[in-house]
Amino acid sequence: DAKTTQPNSMESNEEEPVHLPCNHSTISGTDYIHWYRQLPSQGPEYVIHGLTSNVNNRMASLAIAEDRKSSTLILHRATLRDAAVYYCIPAPNTGANSKLTFGKGITLSVRP
Amino acid sequence: DTEVTQTPKHLVMGMTNKKSLKCEQHMGHRAMYWYKQKAKKPPELMFVYSYEKLSINESVPSRFSPECPNSSLLNLHLHALQPEDSALYLCASSRLGGGAHNEQFFGPGTRLTVL
């Protein structure tokens, strides 16, 4: 499994953009970069994933470095509800034995 | 319905008790997972079931016994647990194969305390 490095925590102001970084320098060529988040007292939830190109969905954007050794999750306008632990997880996209190996994650706090 | 339900929400048991955790999904997913999450730590994979067959066991002690009686249901049977097994137990499910992204859907977890 590829090792990931994320800052322990970040703070943001409400309604401002947030950039959450992740280093995954040992990622394999076929692994996708998945982001999940875990709100307090809840199970993790999927945020976004990508392989090489930048990706957008209703929750966030994912910017992937050209060498794929790092990526950045972008929340365009943070809300109080976005306060959570964010995990970046390199993993295969599919397969009968797909598994997610969670790293320590980054704890995002959002100030009103 | 994109929900994974887990029961009970909380469970307190003694070291000699036998109890079971239950997980259910009705999304037609054929992969189901058990994770263990200690306080302030990330979730750790325990077991994966694919098409109701155990496909991954991450060297979990035998006092944890998973069971997948049908494609919608996943159980975790607990026996002779230790206090250090106290944790949040998370269940998840996903589609399998088909070339599409297999997002995992997580339940809210069962918070287990072993006395």
PDB file of N, CA, C and O in Angstrom, chain B residues 29-79:
ATOM      1  N   HIS B  29     -25.242  -4.175  -3.129  1.00  0.00           N
ATOM      2  CA  HIS B  29     -23.783  -4.285  -3.120  1.00  0.00           C
ATOM      3  C   HIS B  29     -23.366  -5.716  -2.801  1.00  0.00           C
ATOM      4  O   HIS B  29     -23.955  -6.371  -1.934  1.00  0.00           O
ATOM      5  N   ARG B  30     -22.321  -6.186  -3.473  1.00  0.00           N
ATOM      6  CA  ARG B  30     -21.877  -7.557  -3.252  1.00  0.00           C
ATOM      7  C   ARG B  30     -20.547  -7.620  -2.517  1.00  0.00           C
ATOM      8  O   ARG B  30     -19.960  -8.700  -2.390  1.00  0.00           O
ATOM      9  N   ALA B  31     -20.044  -6.491  -2.067  1.00  0.00           N
ATOM     10  CA  ALA B  31     -18.862  -6.466  -1.203  1.00  0.00           C
ATOM     11  C   ALA B  31     -19.252  -5.804   0.103  1.00  0.00           C
ATOM     12  O   ALA B  31     -19.918  -4.764   0.107  1.00  0.00           O
ATOM     13  N   MET B  32     -18.850  -6.414   1.212  1.00  0.00           N
ATOM     14  CA  MET B  32     -19.127  -5.839   2.532  1.00  0.00           C
ATOM     15  C   MET B  32     -17.882  -5.944   3.385  1.00  0.00           C
ATOM     16  O   MET B  32     -17.085  -6.884   3.222  1.00  0.00           O
ATOM     17  N   TYR B  33     -17.724  -4.970   4.274  1.00  0.00           N
ATOM     18  CA  TYR B  33     -16.466  -4.796   4.994  1.00  0.00           C
ATOM     19  C   TYR B  33     -16.731  -4.563   6.482  1.00  0.00           C
ATOM     20  O   TYR B  33     -17.705  -3.893   6.855  1.00  0.00           O
ATOM     21  N   TRP B  34     -15.806  -5.023   7.317  1.00  0.00           N
ATOM     22  CA  TRP B  34     -15.754  -4.620   8.718  1.00  0.00           C
ATOM     23  C   TRP B  34     -14.448  -3.868   8.957  1.00  0.00           C
ATOM     24  O   TRP B  34     -13.373  -4.331   8.545  1.00  0.00           O
ATOM     25  N   TYR B  35     -14.575  -2.711   9.627  1.00  0.00           N
ATOM     26  CA  TYR B  35     -13.427  -1.931  10.056  1.00  0.00           C
ATOM     27  C   TYR B  35     -13.507  -1.734  11.565  1.00  0.00           C
ATOM     28  O   TYR B  35     -14.594  -1.670  12.137  1.00  0.00           O
ATOM     29  N   LYS B  36     -12.347  -1.547  12.166  1.00  0.00           N
ATOM     30  CA  LYS B  36     -12.261  -1.227  13.591  1.00  0.00           C
ATOM     31  C   LYS B  36     -11.591   0.142  13.708  1.00  0.00           C
ATOM     32  O   LYS B  36     -10.592   0.407  13.014  1.00  0.00           O
ATOM     33  N   GLN B  37     -12.150   1.002  14.571  1.00  0.00           N
ATOM     34  CA  GLN B  37     -11.563   2.326  14.734  1.00  0.00           C
ATOM     35  C   GLN B  37     -11.418   2.655  16.218  1.00  0.00           C
ATOM     36  O   GLN B  37     -12.415   2.822  16.928  1.00  0.00           O
ATOM     37  N   LYS B  38     -10.181   2.738  16.656  1.00  0.00           N
ATOM     38  CA  LYS B  38      -9.907   3.157  18.025  1.00  0.00           C
ATOM     39  C   LYS B  38     -10.000   4.690  18.072  1.00  0.00           C
ATOM     40  O   LYS B  38      -9.874   5.382  17.056  1.00  0.00           O
ATOM     41  N   ALA B  39     -10.161   5.198  19.295  1.00  0.00           N
ATOM     42  CA  ALA B  39     -10.342   6.643  19.473  1.00  0.00           C
ATOM     43  C   ALA B  39      -9.156   7.421  18.896  1.00  0.00           C
ATOM     44  O   ALA B  39      -7.998   7.074  19.129  1.00  0.00           O
ATOM     45  N   LYS B  40      -9.472   8.458  18.147  1.00  0.00           N
ATOM     46  CA  LYS B  40      -8.473   9.363  17.563  1.00  0.00           C
ATOM     47  C   LYS B  40      -7.549   8.679  16.553  1.00  0.00           C
ATOM     48  O   LYS B  40      -6.460   9.186  16.262  1.00  0.00           O
ATOM     49  N   LYS B  41      -7.942   7.520  16.059  1.00  0.00           N
ATOM     50  CA  LYS B  41      -7.141   6.786  15.073  1.00  0.00           C
ATOM     51  C   LYS B  41      -7.961   6.583  13.812  1.00  0.00           C
ATOM     52  O   LYS B  41      -9.177   6.688  13.839  1.00  0.00           O
ATOM     53  N   PRO B  42      -7.300   6.263  12.688  1.00  0.00           N
ATOM     54  CA  PRO B  42      -8.069   5.985  11.471  1.00  0.00           C
ATOM     55  C   PRO B  42      -8.700   4.598  11.514  1.00  0.00           C
ATOM     56  O   PRO B  42      -8.260   3.741  12.276  1.00  0.00           O
ATOM     57  N   PRO B  43      -9.722   4.378  10.699  1.00  0.00           N
ATOM     58  CA  PRO B  43     -10.297   3.023  10.610  1.00  0.00           C
ATOM     59  C   PRO B  43      -9.259   2.033  10.084  1.00  0.00           C
ATOM     60  O   PRO B  43      -8.438   2.367   9.229  1.00  0.00           O
ATOM     61  N   GLU B  44      -9.335   0.814  10.596  1.00  0.00           N
ATOM     62  CA  GLU B  44      -8.461  -0.271  10.136  1.00  0.00           C
ATOM     63  C   GLU B  44      -9.325  -1.412   9.618  1.00  0.00           C
ATOM     64  O   GLU B  44     -10.243  -1.865  10.303  1.00  0.00           O
ATOM     65  N   LEU B  45      -8.996  -1.877   8.430  1.00  0.00           N
ATOM     66  CA  LEU B  45      -9.770  -2.965   7.831  1.00  0.00           C
ATOM     67  C   LEU B  45      -9.591  -4.254   8.627  1.00  0.00           C
ATOM     68  O   LEU B  45      -8.470  -4.596   9.034  1.00  0.00           O
ATOM     69  N   MET B  46     -10.710  -4.958   8.826  1.00  0.00           N
ATOM     70  CA  MET B  46     -10.653  -6.273   9.490  1.00  0.00           C
ATOM     71  C   MET B  46     -10.951  -7.386   8.494  1.00  0.00           C
ATOM     72  O   MET B  46     -10.176  -8.320   8.334  1.00  0.00           O
ATOM     73  N   PHE B  47     -12.121  -7.297   7.840  1.00  0.00           N
ATOM     74  CA  PHE B  47     -12.573  -8.356   6.933  1.00  0.00           C
ATOM     75  C   PHE B  47     -13.225  -7.745   5.700  1.00  0.00           C
ATOM     76  O   PHE B  47     -13.818  -6.671   5.762  1.00  0.00           O
ATOM     77  N   VAL B  48     -13.130  -8.514   4.588  1.00  0.00           N
ATOM     78  CA  VAL B  48     -13.861  -8.175   3.374  1.00  0.00           C
ATOM     79  C   VAL B  48     -14.606  -9.413   2.904  1.00  0.00           C
ATOM     80  O   VAL B  48     -14.021 -10.514   2.853  1.00  0.00           O
ATOM     81  N   TYR B  49     -15.878  -9.256   2.575  1.00  0.00           N
ATOM     82  CA  TYR B  49     -16.665 -10.311   1.958  1.00  0.00           C
ATOM     83  C   TYR B  49     -16.985  -9.902   0.523  1.00  0.00           C
ATOM     84  O   TYR B  49     -17.422  -8.776   0.273  1.00  0.00           O
ATOM     85  N   SER B  50     -16.758 -10.846  -0.411  1.00  0.00           N
ATOM     86  CA  SER B  50     -17.100 -10.636  -1.821  1.00  0.00           C
ATOM     87  C   SER B  50     -18.054 -11.744  -2.225  1.00  0.00           C
ATOM     88  O   SER B  50     -17.695 -12.931  -2.092  1.00  0.00           O
ATOM     89  N   TYR B  51     -19.224 -11.383  -2.731  1.00  0.00           N
ATOM     90  CA  TYR B  51     -20.242 -12.376  -3.093  1.00  0.00           C
ATOM     91  C   TYR B  51     -20.458 -13.369  -1.951  1.00  0.00           C
ATOM     92  O   TYR B  51     -20.467 -14.589  -2.153  1.00  0.00           O
ATOM     93  N   GLU B  52     -20.600 -12.837  -0.758  1.00  0.00           N
ATOM     94  CA  GLU B  52     -20.912 -13.606   0.453  1.00  0.00           C
ATOM     95  C   GLU B  52     -19.805 -14.559   0.880  1.00  0.00           C
ATOM     96  O   GLU B  52     -20.017 -15.406   1.763  1.00  0.00           O
ATOM     97  N   LYS B  53     -18.641 -14.440   0.278  1.00  0.00           N
ATOM     98  CA  LYS B  53     -17.507 -15.295   0.671  1.00  0.00           C
ATOM     99  C   LYS B  53     -16.415 -14.405   1.287  1.00  0.00           C
ATOM    100  O   LYS B  53     -16.133 -13.309   0.769  1.00  0.00           O
ATOM    101  N   LEU B  54     -15.782 -14.887   2.339  1.00  0.00           N
ATOM    102  CA  LEU B  54     -14.705 -14.132   2.961  1.00  0.00           C
ATOM    103  C   LEU B  54     -13.522 -14.068   1.998  1.00  0.00           C
ATOM    104  O   LEU B  54     -12.981 -15.091   1.604  1.00  0.00           O
ATOM    105  N   SER B  55     -13.115 -12.856   1.617  1.00  0.00           N
ATOM    106  CA  SER B  55     -12.011 -12.715   0.678  1.00  0.00           C
ATOM    107  C   SER B  55     -10.769 -12.114   1.317  1.00  0.00           C
ATOM    108  O   SER B  55      -9.658 -12.320   0.829  1.00  0.00           O
ATOM    109  N   ILE B  56     -10.923 -11.346   2.371  1.00  0.00           N
ATOM    110  CA  ILE B  56      -9.774 -10.779   3.072  1.00  0.00           C
ATOM    111  C   ILE B  56     -10.011 -10.885   4.580  1.00  0.00           C
ATOM    112  O   ILE B  56     -11.074 -10.513   5.079  1.00  0.00           O
ATOM    113  N   ASN B  57      -9.030 -11.422   5.276  1.00  0.00           N
ATOM    114  CA  ASN B  57      -8.987 -11.410   6.733  1.00  0.00           C
ATOM    115  C   ASN B  57      -7.640 -10.800   7.089  1.00  0.00           C
ATOM    116  O   ASN B  57      -6.599 -11.388   6.807  1.00  0.00           O
ATOM    117  N   GLU B  58      -7.664  -9.625   7.678  1.00  0.00           N
ATOM    118  CA  GLU B  58      -6.417  -8.924   7.976  1.00  0.00           C
ATOM    119  C   GLU B  58      -5.815  -9.415   9.294  1.00  0.00           C
ATOM    120  O   GLU B  58      -5.557  -8.645  10.219  1.00  0.00           O
ATOM    121  N   SER B  59      -5.645 -10.738   9.388  1.00  0.00           N
ATOM    122  CA  SER B  59      -5.015 -11.349  10.575  1.00  0.00           C
ATOM    123  C   SER B  59      -5.726 -10.952  11.862  1.00  0.00           C
ATOM    124  O   SER B  59      -5.088 -10.601  12.864  1.00  0.00           O
ATOM    125  N   VAL B  60      -7.047 -11.012  11.810  1.00  0.00           N
ATOM    126  CA  VAL B  60      -7.853 -10.636  12.972  1.00  0.00           C
ATOM    127  C   VAL B  60      -7.930 -11.822  13.931  1.00  0.00           C
ATOM    128  O   VAL B  60      -8.111 -12.972  13.486  1.00  0.00           O
ATOM    129  N   PRO B  61      -7.815 -11.611  15.243  1.00  0.00           N
ATOM    130  CA  PRO B  61      -7.913 -12.712  16.204  1.00  0.00           C
ATOM    131  C   PRO B  61      -9.242 -13.458  16.078  1.00  0.00           C
ATOM    132  O   PRO B  61     -10.274 -12.870  15.728  1.00  0.00           O
ATOM    133  N   SER B  62      -9.213 -14.737  16.403  1.00  0.00           N
ATOM    134  CA  SER B  62     -10.390 -15.595  16.200  1.00  0.00           C
ATOM    135  C   SER B  62     -11.541 -15.259  17.133  1.00  0.00           C
ATOM    136  O   SER B  62     -12.652 -15.769  16.951  1.00  0.00           O
ATOM    137  N   ARG B  63     -11.318 -14.421  18.114  1.00  0.00           N
ATOM    138  CA  ARG B  63     -12.430 -14.013  18.972  1.00  0.00           C
ATOM    139  C   ARG B  63     -13.416 -13.117  18.218  1.00  0.00           C
ATOM    140  O   ARG B  63     -14.502 -12.840  18.703  1.00  0.00           O
ATOM    141  N   PHE B  64     -13.022 -12.672  17.025  1.00  0.00           N
ATOM    142  CA  PHE B  64     -13.918 -11.966  16.109  1.00  0.00           C
ATOM    143  C   PHE B  64     -14.259 -12.941  14.981  1.00  0.00           C
ATOM    144  O   PHE B  64     -13.358 -13.410  14.280  1.00  0.00           O
ATOM    145  N   SER B  65     -15.541 -13.197  14.795  1.00  0.00           N
ATOM    146  CA  SER B  65     -15.948 -14.164  13.779  1.00  0.00           C
ATOM    147  C   SER B  65     -16.982 -13.528  12.861  1.00  0.00           C
ATOM    148  O   SER B  65     -18.115 -13.288  13.270  1.00  0.00           O
ATOM    149  N   PRO B  66     -16.618 -13.251  11.610  1.00  0.00           N
ATOM    150  CA  PRO B  66     -17.583 -12.621  10.715  1.00  0.00           C
ATOM    151  C   PRO B  66     -18.486 -13.665  10.068  1.00  0.00           C
ATOM    152  O   PRO B  66     -18.143 -14.849   9.970  1.00  0.00           O
ATOM    153  N   GLU B  67     -19.626 -13.186   9.605  1.00  0.00           N
ATOM    154  CA  GLU B  67     -20.574 -14.055   8.910  1.00  0.00           C
ATOM    155  C   GLU B  67     -21.366 -13.223   7.926  1.00  0.00           C
ATOM    156  O   GLU B  67     -21.769 -12.097   8.246  1.00  0.00           O
ATOM    157  N   CYS B  68     -21.569 -13.755   6.734  1.00  0.00           N
ATOM    158  CA  CYS B  68     -22.361 -13.053   5.726  1.00  0.00           C
ATOM    159  C   CYS B  68     -23.465 -13.989   5.262  1.00  0.00           C
ATOM    160  O   CYS B  68     -23.292 -14.712   4.277  1.00  0.00           O
ATOM    161  N   PRO B  69     -24.594 -14.031   5.957  1.00  0.00           N
ATOM    162  CA  PRO B  69     -25.648 -15.002   5.644  1.00  0.00           C
ATOM    163  C   PRO B  69     -26.352 -14.765   4.319  1.00  0.00           C
ATOM    164  O   PRO B  69     -26.874 -15.702   3.726  1.00  0.00           O
ATOM    165  N   ASN B  70     -26.376 -13.518   3.847  1.00  0.00           N
ATOM    166  CA  ASN B  70     -26.917 -13.225   2.515  1.00  0.00           C
ATOM    167  C   ASN B  70     -26.317 -11.932   2.014  1.00  0.00           C
ATOM    168  O   ASN B  70     -25.540 -11.288   2.722  1.00  0.00           O
ATOM    169  N   SER B  71     -26.687 -11.540   0.821  1.00  0.00           N
ATOM    170  CA  SER B  71     -26.007 -10.408   0.189  1.00  0.00           C
ATOM    171  C   SER B  71     -26.320  -9.072   0.849  1.00  0.00           C
ATOM    172  O   SER B  71     -25.662  -8.074   0.560  1.00  0.00           O
ATOM    173  N   SER B  72     -27.316  -9.042   1.741  1.00  0.00           N
ATOM    174  CA  SER B  72     -27.680  -7.767   2.365  1.00  0.00           C
ATOM    175  C   SER B  72     -27.199  -7.639   3.801  1.00  0.00           C
ATOM    176  O   SER B  72     -27.255  -6.563   4.383  1.00  0.00           O
ATOM    177  N   LEU B  73     -26.756  -8.743   4.357  1.00  0.00           N
ATOM    178  CA  LEU B  73     -26.520  -8.793   5.793  1.00  0.00           C
ATOM    179  C   LEU B  73     -25.086  -9.219   6.114  1.00  0.00           C
ATOM    180  O   LEU B  73     -24.533 -10.128   5.483  1.00  0.00           O
ATOM    181  N   LEU B  74     -24.508  -8.551   7.097  1.00  0.00           N
ATOM    182  CA  LEU B  74     -23.168  -8.909   7.561  1.00  0.00           C
ATOM    183  C   LEU B  74     -23.174  -8.874   9.079  1.00  0.00           C
ATOM    184  O   LEU B  74     -23.654  -7.910   9.671  1.00  0.00           O
ATOM    185  N   ASN B  75     -22.690  -9.946   9.685  1.00  0.00           N
ATOM    186  CA  ASN B  75     -22.631 -10.007  11.138  1.00  0.00           C
ATOM    187  C   ASN B  75     -21.183 -10.091  11.592  1.00  0.00           C
ATOM    188  O   ASN B  75     -20.300 -10.561  10.861  1.00  0.00           O
ATOM    189  N   LEU B  76     -20.950  -9.658  12.824  1.00  0.00           N
ATOM    190  CA  LEU B  76     -19.651  -9.855  13.466  1.00  0.00           C
ATOM    191  C   LEU B  76     -19.920 -10.431  14.841  1.00  0.00           C
ATOM    192  O   LEU B  76     -20.488  -9.759  15.705  1.00  0.00           O
ATOM    193  N   HIS B  77     -19.563 -11.696  15.017  1.00  0.00           N
ATOM    194  CA  HIS B  77     -19.790 -12.380  16.278  1.00  0.00           C
ATOM    195  C   HIS B  77     -18.578 -12.187  17.183  1.00  0.00           C
ATOM    196  O   HIS B  77     -17.425 -12.329  16.741  1.00  0.00           O
ATOM    197  N   LEU B  78     -18.869 -11.861  18.435  1.00  0.00           N
ATOM    198  CA  LEU B  78     -17.828 -11.495  19.387  1.00  0.00           C
ATOM    199  C   LEU B  78     -17.839 -12.472  20.563  1.00  0.00           C
ATOM    200  O   LEU B  78     -18.912 -12.762  21.115  1.00  0.00           O
ATOM    201  N   HIS B  79     -16.681 -12.947  20.937  1.00  0.00           N
ATOM    202  CA  HIS B  79     -16.609 -13.908  22.051  1.00  0.00           C
ATOM    203  C   HIS B  79     -15.267 -13.779  22.738  1.00  0.00           C
ATOM    204  O   HIS B  79     -14.238 -13.745  22.076  1.00  0.00           O
TER     205      HIS B  79
END
